[in-house]
Amino acid sequence: MRPQSMKVFDELRNLNVLTVQNAKQNGERVVGCYCTYSPQEIILAAGAHAVTLCGTRQEPIAAAERDLPRNLCPLIKSSYGFAVSKKCPYFEAADVLVAETTCDGKKKMYELMSKIKPMHVMNLPQSQTGEQALAAWAKEMEIFKDWLAEKFAVEITEEDLRKAIKLMNREREAMRRLHATTKVKPSPVTGVDLLVAVWTKGFNINKEDGIKLVEDLTAEIEELASQGISPFSPEAPRILLTGCPVGFGSEKVVRLLEECGASVVAFENCSGYKALDRLVDEDENKDVMIALAEKYLSIPCSCMTPNEGRLELINKLAKEYQVDAVVDLTWQACHTYNIEAFVIRDYVQNQLNLPYLHLETDYSESDVEQLRVRVQAFLELVQGA
Amino acid sequence: MLTAGIDVGSVATKVVLLRDHEIYHLVRPTGWSPRDAGLNTFQELLQQTGYQESEVVCKVGTGYGRISLDFIDKAVTEIHCHARGANYLVNGGGLVIDIGGQDSKAILMNDEGKVLDFTMNDKCAAGTGRFLQVMAAALGVDVSQLAELAKDQQPLEINSMCTVFAESEVISLLAKGSNKQEIIAGIHRSVTRRVWGMASRFGAAKQIIFTGGVAKNLDVRNRLAKEAGAPVIAPELGQFAGALGAALYARDLASKELS
Ligand code: SF4
Ligand code: SF4
C-alpha cells in the first residue's frame, strides 16, 4: 500500500511553484543552489529562500547541447538546459545562484551559466584533510556571506546563522528519520516513493512546512510498518544505491530495480543520505563559519581526493539497512564517480562481501532494455540462481 | 524427463530439448518476431525429434526475446543460462566469454558453475557479432569466410572502436590498396582486444570458455587466446550454451515441483 501522504508530495510539485511565485511577489528573495555543498544556512540567515536546481530531467538536454559538448554528464547538461530554455520556474524565480567548484564539467558550465544570472561560485578545496582546507573553506563561507549580504542589502548576523543552523539540523534529522523507515524488513515504502519525497522537499521553500510534511510522511510509513504492511515480499533483495545524484526524471535505474523485484532501501548518493550523515555543530563557543565549514567539507563526494568517507558511509549504511547488494550508478561522462567505481567494487565485493553492480547510463530511455538484462541477471545472482 | 530451453537472440533463435544426457538442438534466424521465432523453432525441433509438446514438462526462455515468449514457464537472463550451459559442456567453472549478435559478455563462475560476476558491453556494437557483420559486408565477403581469410595473416591496425567509423576506415584501407586478408585479421584483433579488455577485469581465470555465434570463427578464437595469454575452449555446442542452460533451469524447476 502506498502511504496516503505521498499524494501530498505528488501535488507538491505544482504547489511549490505557486509558493515560490507568491513569495517573489511579496518581495522575498530566492537563491538557487546546485549541489549539497551549498551552505543553505547562510541563505536562510540572509532571510532568503533556498531552492535546489540540480537538473534531473531529459527534456532540456537538447537545448543545452547547443552550447555544451554532447559527451558531458546529463546532470550538467540538464541543469544548463533548464537555465537557457527558461523552462524551470525555480530557475526563473531565483534572484541569484550559488555554486561550488566541484567536478570540472560543472565548474566550466557555471562560467557559461553566470552570464544568465548573477552567480557566486565558492572555491571548494579538493581535499578534506588538513587545517588548510578547513580554513580555506571557512573563508569561502565568509566571502559568500558577504556577497549575499551585499546583493540583498541585508545584514547577516551570527545570531541569524545560529538560528539557521538549528533549523537546518532539524530538517536533516527529519530526513534521516524518513530514510530510516526502510530499515524495517520488508521495507514499508518503495525506493521510488522515497526518492520522490526527498526530491520534492528540495523545492519546498518553507522549511517549517517542509519538516512537518516529512514528519507526517514518516509517521504514516512507520504506522504501515508496525502493521506489517509493505509493497515488497520478504524475499525482495535489499539494495543500497550509491554513485551519481538521482532525482525525479532520472530515477530510471531505481524504477528498473524495483520493477525487477528488488527493494531500494538505502540511497548513499548526495541526493540521498550523503549530506545528512553529519549535522552542523551547534556549540555556541565554536566559530560559526568553522562549524559550517566542517560539516560541508566532510561530505564524501567523488570530487574530493582522496574520498575515503564514501567507503565508510557505504559500510555504515550497508550494515544499518541490512542490504543484500550494492548498485553503483554513474552518469555517462562523470569521470569522478566512474573512476571511483573501481575502488567501490573492490571494497563492496572484498570487504563487505556483497554483490556489486556498476551501471553507466544517461537520462534517456534508449538503453532501458539492455539495463534490464543486467539488473535481472544481477538480481538472479543476488538470489543465488 | 524432457525439458526445453529457448534462447531468442537478436540474430538467431536457438532451442534445446534435453532428456537425461541427450541434447537435441536447432537454430533458426530470429527475423522480425521474437515470439514467432521462439515458438516455430521449438515446434520444428519437436517435429524433428518426434516428441509431443505435452511431453515437455517445463520450458524456460532466455535471450533478448524472452519477454515476448508467452508459452514458456519462466524466463531467466542469458547471463545465468550461458554460464549454466557452458559449465555443463565444459565442467569446472572459469570464465565464459560470449560474443553474440548484439552484445558480448564475460561471466565469471566458481568451480560449480555458479555466477560470481559479469560484465556486458554497453550501448555500442564494437566487439560484437554485429561489428563483424558490418565489416564483412564492407569487404564484400560472407561472415563465414572471415576465419579462413584471416588465417596466419599479419593484422593491420584498425583504430576506430565505433562501428560506423571502423567501416569507413576499412573502406579507405581498401582504397589504399591494403591487403584484404590483413584487414580482416586487423578486424578480428580489434574485436578480441575489445572483448578481452572487458573480460580481463576478472583477472586470470582457471579456464576460458568461448560461446556464442562468433566462437565458431577459429581466427577470432586464436586471437582471443593470444590476448588472454591462456587457452580458450570453444565447445562444439557453444552456440547453444544459452538454450542448454535454459533447459537445465527448466529441469531444476520441474524437479522442484515434483518433489
Ligand atoms: S555528486 Fe558531488 S558535485 Fe555532484 S551534486 Fe553531489 S555533492 Fe555536488
Ligand atoms: S554526476 Fe559527476 S559529472 Fe555530473 S555533475 Fe555530478 S560529479 Fe559532475
XYZ file of C-alpha atoms and ligand atoms in Angstrom:
660
model
C 0.000 0.000 0.000
C 1.245 3.443 -0.886
C 1.351 5.923 2.022
C -1.527 8.433 1.727
C 0.861 11.307 2.394
C 2.652 10.524 -0.834
C -0.280 12.135 -2.627
C 0.581 15.368 -0.882
C 4.104 15.067 -2.208
C 2.863 14.346 -5.723
C 0.806 17.526 -5.686
C 3.536 19.485 -4.011
C 5.443 19.676 -7.251
C 2.916 22.127 -8.697
C 2.085 23.718 -5.385
C 5.701 24.581 -4.694
C 5.846 26.624 -7.882
C 2.965 28.749 -6.660
C 4.541 29.176 -3.241
C 7.757 30.389 -4.821
C 5.909 32.766 -7.118
C 3.856 34.152 -4.239
C 6.958 34.637 -2.183
C 8.509 36.533 -5.058
C 5.503 38.796 -5.311
C 5.861 39.581 -1.636
C 9.367 40.738 -2.353
C 11.073 37.718 -0.806
C 14.416 36.592 -2.199
C 15.256 33.223 -3.718
C 18.704 31.660 -4.085
C 19.197 28.741 -6.481
C 21.675 26.053 -5.370
C 23.231 23.269 -7.433
C 24.814 20.938 -5.017
C 24.795 19.631 -1.475
C 27.870 21.761 -0.790
C 25.776 24.953 -0.900
C 25.519 26.232 2.675
C 21.789 26.762 2.943
C 22.228 28.152 6.475
C 23.824 31.312 5.082
C 20.965 31.746 2.631
C 18.359 31.327 5.356
C 20.247 33.691 7.637
C 20.061 36.282 4.871
C 16.290 35.964 5.107
C 16.140 34.352 1.676
C 14.795 31.020 0.402
C 16.989 28.260 -0.958
C 15.883 26.004 -3.822
C 17.813 23.063 -5.240
C 18.193 23.341 -9.003
C 20.197 20.247 -9.963
C 18.986 19.082 -13.394
C 17.382 15.653 -13.261
C 15.370 15.684 -16.465
C 16.000 14.708 -20.049
C 13.849 17.393 -21.749
C 16.161 20.419 -21.592
C 19.260 18.475 -22.675
C 18.805 19.192 -26.381
C 18.804 22.927 -25.664
C 21.973 22.565 -23.598
C 23.792 20.709 -26.356
C 23.723 23.817 -28.496
C 26.352 25.293 -26.211
C 27.837 22.318 -24.408
C 29.617 19.199 -25.699
C 27.379 16.213 -26.200
C 29.543 13.811 -24.242
C 29.062 15.590 -20.962
C 27.256 14.295 -17.892
C 23.469 14.570 -18.308
C 23.140 16.273 -14.947
C 25.280 19.185 -16.076
C 23.540 19.384 -19.438
C 20.112 19.211 -17.844
C 20.952 21.948 -15.315
C 22.269 24.219 -18.024
C 19.422 23.333 -20.391
C 16.871 24.492 -17.833
C 18.734 27.755 -17.476
C 18.934 28.570 -21.191
C 15.493 27.320 -22.158
C 13.750 29.221 -19.348
C 11.658 26.106 -18.705
C 12.336 25.761 -14.984
C 10.100 28.017 -12.877
C 12.503 27.737 -9.940
C 15.437 28.863 -12.003
C 13.352 31.765 -13.262
C 12.379 32.652 -9.701
C 15.947 32.653 -8.417
C 17.392 36.122 -7.835
C 20.911 34.808 -7.609
C 22.703 31.471 -7.886
C 25.327 29.857 -5.726
C 27.607 27.081 -6.920
C 30.845 25.405 -5.953
C 33.934 24.284 -7.831
C 33.220 20.557 -7.699
C 33.813 18.490 -10.836
C 35.426 20.042 -13.909
C 32.288 19.786 -16.003
C 30.188 21.743 -13.541
C 32.897 24.293 -12.932
C 33.213 25.195 -16.579
C 29.453 25.076 -17.162
C 28.958 27.588 -14.340
C 31.132 30.046 -16.223
C 28.615 29.966 -19.040
C 25.644 29.990 -16.722
C 26.902 33.024 -14.832
C 26.147 35.067 -17.941
C 22.453 34.314 -17.481
C 22.040 35.149 -13.801
C 24.200 36.644 -11.069
C 26.175 33.746 -9.682
C 28.616 33.268 -6.891
C 30.996 30.325 -7.156
C 32.615 29.104 -3.957
C 36.106 27.658 -4.211
C 35.813 24.201 -2.752
C 39.071 22.608 -1.574
C 39.783 19.299 -3.293
C 40.733 17.550 -0.123
C 39.072 17.165 3.250
C 42.196 16.712 5.258
C 44.380 19.324 6.876
C 43.787 22.596 8.673
C 44.442 24.481 5.488
C 41.488 23.012 3.631
C 39.164 23.728 6.520
C 40.421 27.290 6.946
C 40.086 27.952 3.228
C 36.544 26.598 3.138
C 35.542 28.618 6.208
C 36.908 31.681 4.446
C 34.815 30.849 1.389
C 31.760 30.721 3.636
C 32.622 34.200 4.882
C 33.057 35.519 1.346
C 29.724 34.041 0.260
C 28.025 35.533 3.301
C 29.387 38.988 2.469
C 28.452 38.623 -1.187
C 24.904 37.652 -0.341
C 24.571 40.400 2.275
C 25.617 42.942 -0.280
C 23.402 41.593 -3.068
C 20.337 41.590 -0.882
C 21.364 44.667 1.120
C 20.864 42.864 4.408
C 22.931 42.208 7.447
C 23.666 38.587 8.278
C 24.293 38.312 11.998
C 25.849 35.484 13.929
C 22.557 35.045 15.726
C 20.744 34.577 12.403
C 23.312 31.992 11.428
C 22.997 30.046 14.683
C 19.228 30.023 14.278
C 19.509 28.792 10.690
C 21.905 26.055 11.759
C 19.377 24.770 14.287
C 16.611 24.826 11.691
C 18.668 23.029 9.047
C 19.783 20.424 11.578
C 16.151 19.778 12.427
C 15.409 19.317 8.757
C 18.326 16.906 8.427
C 17.125 14.929 11.395
C 13.631 14.728 9.969
C 15.080 13.494 6.675
C 17.206 10.926 8.455
C 14.149 9.556 10.215
C 12.365 9.340 6.899
C 15.253 7.379 5.403
C 15.363 5.149 8.474
C 11.818 3.886 7.856
C 13.194 1.491 5.248
C 15.282 -0.310 7.864
C 12.232 -2.451 8.569
C 12.189 -5.767 6.677
C 10.484 -5.782 4.221
C 10.606 -2.058 3.636
C 7.232 -0.331 4.097
C 7.873 2.113 1.263
C 9.286 1.865 -2.264
C 12.594 3.437 -3.148
C 10.856 5.365 -5.916
C 8.449 6.959 -3.429
C 11.246 7.775 -1.038
C 13.113 9.404 -3.879
C 10.089 11.466 -4.892
C 9.600 12.652 -1.317
C 13.246 13.556 -0.841
C 13.471 15.274 -4.196
C 10.250 17.266 -3.857
C 11.404 18.541 -0.495
C 14.285 20.324 -2.221
C 11.816 22.714 -3.830
C 9.934 23.429 -0.665
C 10.935 26.911 0.313
C 9.069 26.979 3.578
C 11.351 24.998 5.860
C 8.911 24.588 8.790
C 6.151 23.320 6.488
C 8.604 21.034 4.782
C 9.773 19.497 8.041
C 6.166 18.958 9.073
C 5.355 17.213 5.795
C 8.341 14.928 6.097
C 7.434 14.142 9.712
C 3.857 13.316 8.765
C 5.003 11.030 5.968
C 7.474 9.350 8.307
C 4.803 8.779 10.927
C 2.496 7.259 8.368
C 5.169 4.952 6.978
C 6.111 3.900 10.498
C 2.467 3.108 11.159
C 2.314 0.971 7.993
C 5.459 -0.804 9.109
C 4.028 -1.533 12.549
C 1.087 -3.223 10.862
C 3.470 -5.246 8.758
C 2.310 -3.590 5.521
C 4.834 -3.478 2.691
C 4.789 -3.283 -1.099
C 7.532 -5.933 -1.128
C 7.741 -9.613 -0.384
C 10.181 -10.614 2.365
C 12.470 -12.167 -0.276
C 12.915 -8.947 -2.257
C 16.667 -8.250 -2.342
C 17.503 -5.074 -0.397
C 19.636 -2.700 -2.445
C 21.903 0.167 -1.486
C 22.248 2.681 -4.284
C 25.435 4.726 -4.499
C 27.035 6.945 -7.132
C 25.805 9.981 -9.008
C 22.837 12.054 -7.822
C 19.377 10.784 -8.767
C 16.171 12.786 -8.842
C 12.747 12.839 -10.303
C 13.098 12.299 -14.049
C 16.372 10.459 -13.617
C 15.020 7.693 -11.403
C 15.031 5.076 -14.174
C 17.540 2.775 -12.500
C 15.650 2.845 -9.190
C 12.423 2.140 -11.032
C 14.023 -0.661 -13.027
C 15.448 -2.291 -9.910
C 12.059 -2.284 -8.245
C 10.248 -3.424 -11.398
C 12.598 -6.399 -11.463
C 11.717 -7.315 -7.889
C 14.289 -5.552 -5.715
C 13.659 -3.059 -2.940
C 15.891 0.012 -2.890
C 16.257 0.737 0.803
C 19.293 2.991 1.073
C 20.459 5.931 -1.005
C 24.081 6.740 -0.328
C 24.284 9.331 -3.115
C 24.202 13.035 -2.411
C 20.551 13.313 -3.374
C 20.006 10.792 -0.571
C 21.932 10.272 2.634
C 25.384 11.642 1.806
C 24.683 15.158 3.043
C 22.598 14.092 6.039
C 25.141 11.984 7.796
C 26.703 14.832 9.679
C 24.980 17.785 11.363
C 26.444 21.231 11.880
C 27.974 21.585 15.321
C 25.633 23.780 17.400
C 28.256 24.590 20.008
C 27.932 28.345 20.620
C 31.596 28.633 21.540
C 32.739 27.404 18.182
C 33.337 29.844 15.368
C 30.185 29.669 13.309
C 31.962 29.616 9.954
C 34.261 26.818 11.113
C 31.243 24.851 12.283
C 29.636 25.226 8.859
C 32.861 24.509 7.010
C 33.432 21.317 8.991
C 30.040 19.937 8.093
C 30.060 20.749 4.420
C 33.673 19.801 3.830
C 33.001 16.356 5.271
C 30.532 15.434 2.511
C 32.152 12.421 0.812
C 31.720 13.498 -2.807
C 33.823 11.934 -5.557
C 35.311 15.300 -6.477
C 37.301 15.059 -3.204
C 40.671 13.365 -3.238
C 41.056 11.050 -1.508
C 37.445 10.218 -0.740
C 37.558 7.562 1.927
C 34.471 8.835 3.644
C 32.374 7.322 0.890
C 33.567 3.835 1.764
C 32.843 4.423 5.431
C 29.372 5.683 4.639
C 28.635 2.732 2.344
C 29.820 0.389 5.054
C 27.659 2.067 7.681
C 24.525 2.182 5.545
C 25.001 -1.378 4.267
C 25.004 -2.627 7.867
C 22.268 -0.394 9.262
C 19.908 -1.060 6.393
C 20.879 -4.749 6.151
C 21.331 -4.625 2.407
C 21.875 -7.663 0.198
C 23.685 -5.886 -2.611
C 25.118 -2.576 -3.793
C 24.325 -0.866 -7.092
C 26.674 1.912 -8.188
C 25.226 4.324 -10.737
C 27.412 6.507 -12.927
C 26.026 9.069 -15.331
C 27.802 8.863 -18.649
C 30.903 11.055 -18.754
C 31.057 11.521 -14.999
C 34.720 10.761 -14.572
C 34.966 11.114 -10.823
C 32.286 8.581 -9.955
C 33.224 6.361 -12.877
C 36.812 6.056 -11.742
C 35.827 5.604 -8.112
C 33.708 2.641 -9.202
C 36.921 0.608 -9.310
C 37.598 1.206 -5.621
C 33.959 0.793 -4.645
C 33.705 -2.546 -6.452
C 36.756 -3.860 -4.677
C 35.529 -2.609 -1.312
C 31.991 -3.938 -1.653
C 32.989 -7.334 -3.030
C 36.016 -7.986 -0.863
C 35.433 -6.095 2.376
C 31.665 -6.170 2.692
C 31.325 -9.459 0.808
C 28.284 -8.193 -1.034
C 27.377 -8.457 -4.728
C 28.127 -5.267 -6.645
C 26.780 -3.947 -9.934
C 28.094 -0.885 -11.735
C 25.767 0.732 -14.245
C 26.682 3.548 -16.571
C 23.861 5.328 -18.347
C 22.230 8.685 -19.038
C 18.722 10.110 -18.660
C 17.376 8.768 -21.956
C 15.224 5.663 -22.222
C 17.199 4.251 -25.149
C 19.071 1.596 -23.141
C 16.371 0.505 -20.706
C 16.147 -2.996 -22.161
C 19.905 -3.539 -22.027
C 19.906 -2.266 -18.460
C 17.055 -4.610 -17.626
C 19.159 -7.625 -18.616
C 21.965 -6.502 -16.336
C 19.616 -5.758 -13.468
C 17.717 -9.041 -13.791
C 20.917 -11.050 -14.104
C 22.287 -9.247 -11.055
C 19.194 -9.989 -9.003
C 19.353 -13.639 -10.066
C 22.922 -13.617 -8.807
C 21.928 -11.968 -5.519
C 19.214 -14.556 -5.014
C 21.665 -17.344 -5.731
C 20.251 -18.629 -9.011
C 12.288 -36.031 -18.059
C 12.097 -33.848 -21.149
C 12.653 -30.103 -20.825
C 13.158 -27.241 -23.272
C 15.354 -24.165 -23.391
C 14.516 -21.417 -25.848
C 17.124 -18.732 -26.447
C 15.819 -15.921 -28.634
C 18.799 -13.759 -29.534
C 18.776 -10.636 -31.667
C 20.042 -12.537 -34.691
C 19.441 -16.235 -34.089
C 16.979 -18.309 -32.105
C 18.344 -21.459 -30.517
C 16.260 -24.238 -29.000
C 17.420 -27.209 -26.969
C 15.394 -30.232 -25.931
C 17.060 -32.008 -23.060
C 16.456 -35.540 -21.921
C 18.894 -37.085 -19.466
C 22.190 -36.597 -21.273
C 20.702 -36.246 -24.694
C 20.747 -32.804 -26.205
C 18.637 -32.057 -29.286
C 19.200 -28.647 -30.817
C 18.109 -26.363 -33.603
C 18.999 -22.836 -34.704
C 16.932 -20.509 -36.900
C 17.144 -16.810 -37.754
C 15.103 -14.666 -35.355
C 13.619 -12.409 -38.008
C 11.168 -9.715 -37.078
C 9.045 -11.512 -34.498
C 10.908 -12.943 -31.488
C 7.750 -14.659 -30.291
C 7.128 -16.472 -33.563
C 10.792 -17.346 -33.950
C 10.799 -18.908 -30.481
C 7.579 -20.837 -30.978
C 8.277 -22.009 -34.533
C 11.811 -23.168 -33.817
C 10.583 -25.008 -30.744
C 7.839 -26.751 -32.728
C 10.151 -27.564 -35.591
C 12.565 -29.261 -33.211
C 9.695 -31.230 -31.677
C 8.745 -32.400 -35.127
C 12.307 -33.392 -35.970
C 12.715 -35.382 -32.787
C 9.221 -36.863 -32.801
C 8.344 -35.681 -29.275
C 4.931 -34.291 -28.409
C 4.636 -30.860 -26.909
C 2.771 -32.395 -23.961
C 5.835 -34.474 -23.127
C 7.871 -31.351 -22.389
C 7.423 -30.867 -18.655
C 8.948 -27.422 -18.415
C 10.091 -24.647 -20.805
C 12.464 -21.836 -19.885
C 13.128 -18.879 -22.159
C 16.191 -16.655 -22.325
C 17.829 -14.084 -24.607
C 16.591 -10.652 -25.542
C 13.297 -12.032 -26.841
C 12.470 -13.974 -23.676
C 9.931 -11.410 -22.534
C 7.772 -11.879 -25.618
C 7.526 -15.675 -25.253
C 4.083 -16.315 -23.826
C 4.240 -20.115 -23.909
C 7.141 -20.618 -21.505
C 7.049 -21.366 -17.776
C 9.794 -18.971 -16.730
C 12.311 -16.519 -18.127
C 15.914 -16.468 -16.931
C 18.511 -13.969 -18.148
C 21.089 -15.048 -20.704
C 23.859 -14.391 -18.182
C 22.772 -17.257 -15.976
C 21.748 -19.538 -18.827
C 25.035 -19.120 -20.661
C 27.033 -19.851 -17.555
C 24.915 -22.857 -16.748
C 25.114 -24.242 -20.266
C 28.826 -23.557 -20.644
C 29.582 -25.264 -17.370
C 27.580 -28.271 -18.458
C 29.570 -28.529 -21.693
C 32.939 -27.879 -20.053
C 32.988 -28.726 -16.367
C 34.881 -26.871 -13.693
C 33.783 -23.237 -13.881
C 36.041 -20.439 -15.103
C 35.350 -17.506 -17.363
C 32.680 -17.604 -20.058
C 33.094 -15.208 -22.943
C 30.050 -14.984 -25.136
C 30.041 -12.899 -28.281
C 26.530 -12.656 -29.580
C 24.851 -10.740 -32.357
C 24.162 -7.576 -30.437
C 26.177 -7.801 -27.274
C 29.117 -9.550 -25.789
C 29.510 -10.635 -22.212
C 32.042 -12.036 -19.812
C 30.790 -14.178 -16.953
C 32.904 -15.350 -14.050
C 31.866 -18.658 -12.468
C 33.074 -20.600 -9.467
C 34.099 -24.243 -9.808
C 30.490 -25.367 -9.609
C 29.416 -23.050 -12.398
C 27.701 -20.556 -10.122
C 27.807 -16.967 -11.450
C 30.056 -14.729 -9.347
C 30.180 -11.626 -11.518
C 29.575 -10.491 -15.075
C 30.052 -7.565 -17.451
C 28.457 -6.664 -20.746
C 29.354 -4.251 -23.493
C 27.405 -1.016 -23.311
C 25.312 0.663 -25.972
C 27.885 0.384 -28.754
C 28.414 -2.534 -31.131
C 32.218 -2.766 -31.018
C 33.273 -6.254 -30.020
C 30.048 -7.942 -31.117
C 28.915 -10.151 -33.950
C 27.221 -7.157 -35.474
C 30.593 -5.443 -35.821
C 31.942 -8.414 -37.776
C 28.824 -8.471 -39.935
C 29.167 -4.817 -40.910
C 32.869 -5.210 -41.667
C 32.311 -8.351 -43.736
C 29.695 -6.515 -45.779
C 32.079 -3.598 -46.351
C 34.688 -6.055 -47.598
C 32.213 -7.908 -49.781
C 32.729 -11.287 -48.094
C 30.458 -13.564 -46.112
C 30.902 -13.714 -42.315
C 31.509 -17.450 -42.599
C 34.583 -16.813 -44.786
C 36.285 -14.428 -42.352
C 38.179 -17.030 -40.340
C 39.700 -18.743 -43.346
C 40.731 -15.450 -44.963
C 42.401 -14.094 -41.831
C 44.306 -17.226 -41.018
C 48.016 -16.617 -40.308
C 47.768 -13.045 -41.560
C 49.593 -10.109 -40.042
C 46.805 -7.865 -38.699
C 46.578 -4.281 -39.916
C 45.833 -1.639 -37.316
C 42.149 -0.717 -37.087
C 41.883 2.256 -34.775
C 38.207 3.085 -34.610
C 36.088 1.435 -31.966
C 32.858 2.777 -33.350
C 31.305 0.509 -35.968
C 30.464 3.351 -38.319
C 33.952 4.845 -38.230
C 35.642 1.469 -38.391
C 33.645 0.756 -41.527
C 34.943 3.887 -43.242
C 38.429 3.072 -42.008
C 38.185 -0.345 -43.636
C 36.903 1.173 -46.860
C 39.752 3.655 -47.008
C 42.266 0.879 -46.314
C 40.803 -0.988 -49.278
C 41.036 2.141 -51.404
C 44.683 2.494 -50.457
C 45.223 -0.987 -51.785
C 45.841 -2.733 -48.460
C 45.622 -6.486 -48.336
C 42.082 -7.645 -47.659
C 43.166 -10.606 -45.600
C 45.326 -8.456 -43.382
C 42.436 -6.080 -42.912
C 40.243 -8.949 -41.733
C 42.950 -10.070 -39.335
C 43.013 -6.497 -38.041
C 39.243 -6.517 -37.566
C 39.493 -9.754 -35.613
C 42.200 -8.342 -33.430
C 40.122 -5.250 -32.775
C 37.164 -7.396 -31.674
C 39.238 -9.594 -29.399
C 41.068 -6.670 -27.836
C 37.802 -5.017 -27.057
C 36.270 -8.155 -25.602
C 39.344 -9.097 -23.630
C 39.613 -5.538 -22.329
C 36.200 -6.074 -20.840
C 36.788 -9.622 -19.572
C 40.274 -9.150 -18.172
C 38.971 -7.183 -15.203
C 38.196 -10.526 -13.599
C 41.879 -11.416 -13.642
C 43.340 -14.754 -14.612
C 40.681 -17.449 -14.849
C 41.191 -21.149 -14.482
C 39.825 -21.724 -17.982
C 38.173 -19.638 -20.660
C 35.082 -20.977 -22.358
C 34.149 -19.195 -25.559
C 30.484 -19.391 -26.602
C 28.050 -17.603 -28.903
C 27.955 -17.419 -32.682
C 31.355 -15.753 -33.078
C 33.084 -18.593 -31.217
C 32.835 -20.599 -34.436
C 35.363 -18.232 -36.012
C 38.670 -20.005 -35.438
C 40.788 -16.945 -36.098
C 38.930 -14.885 -33.509
C 39.318 -17.783 -31.099
C 43.080 -17.964 -31.619
C 43.500 -14.247 -31.278
C 41.427 -14.248 -28.117
C 43.715 -16.906 -26.657
C 46.673 -14.725 -27.604
C 45.157 -11.631 -25.966
C 44.308 -13.626 -22.853
C 47.607 -15.463 -22.758
C 45.639 -18.606 -21.956
C 43.982 -21.418 -23.879
C 40.414 -20.866 -24.995
C 37.951 -23.723 -25.141
C 35.158 -23.480 -27.677
C 32.784 -26.374 -27.054
C 31.078 -27.754 -30.086
C 27.644 -26.797 -28.908
C 28.852 -23.391 -27.714
C 26.259 -21.572 -29.762
C 23.589 -23.456 -27.800
C 25.019 -22.747 -24.351
C 22.217 -20.307 -23.522
C 19.436 -22.605 -24.700
C 21.042 -25.545 -22.949
C 21.348 -23.567 -19.726
C 17.689 -22.666 -20.017
C 16.761 -26.322 -20.485
C 18.799 -27.171 -17.372
C 16.935 -24.494 -15.406
C 13.710 -25.987 -16.687
C 14.827 -29.360 -15.384
C 15.550 -27.908 -11.922
C 12.227 -26.178 -11.906
C 10.325 -29.306 -12.855
C 12.141 -31.473 -10.302
C 11.394 -28.913 -7.600
C 7.733 -29.034 -8.433
C 7.656 -32.820 -8.484
C 9.318 -33.194 -5.107
S 27.977 14.461 -6.568
Fe 29.233 15.976 -5.561
S 29.331 17.630 -7.041
Fe 27.635 16.365 -7.698
S 25.858 17.282 -6.705
Fe 26.627 15.708 -5.304
S 27.966 16.740 -3.873
Fe 27.634 18.079 -5.661
S 27.327 13.446 -11.853
Fe 29.544 13.572 -11.972
S 29.999 14.765 -13.820
Fe 27.855 15.058 -13.308
S 27.838 16.883 -12.048
Fe 27.953 15.195 -10.593
S 30.143 14.876 -10.256
Fe 29.929 16.168 -12.087
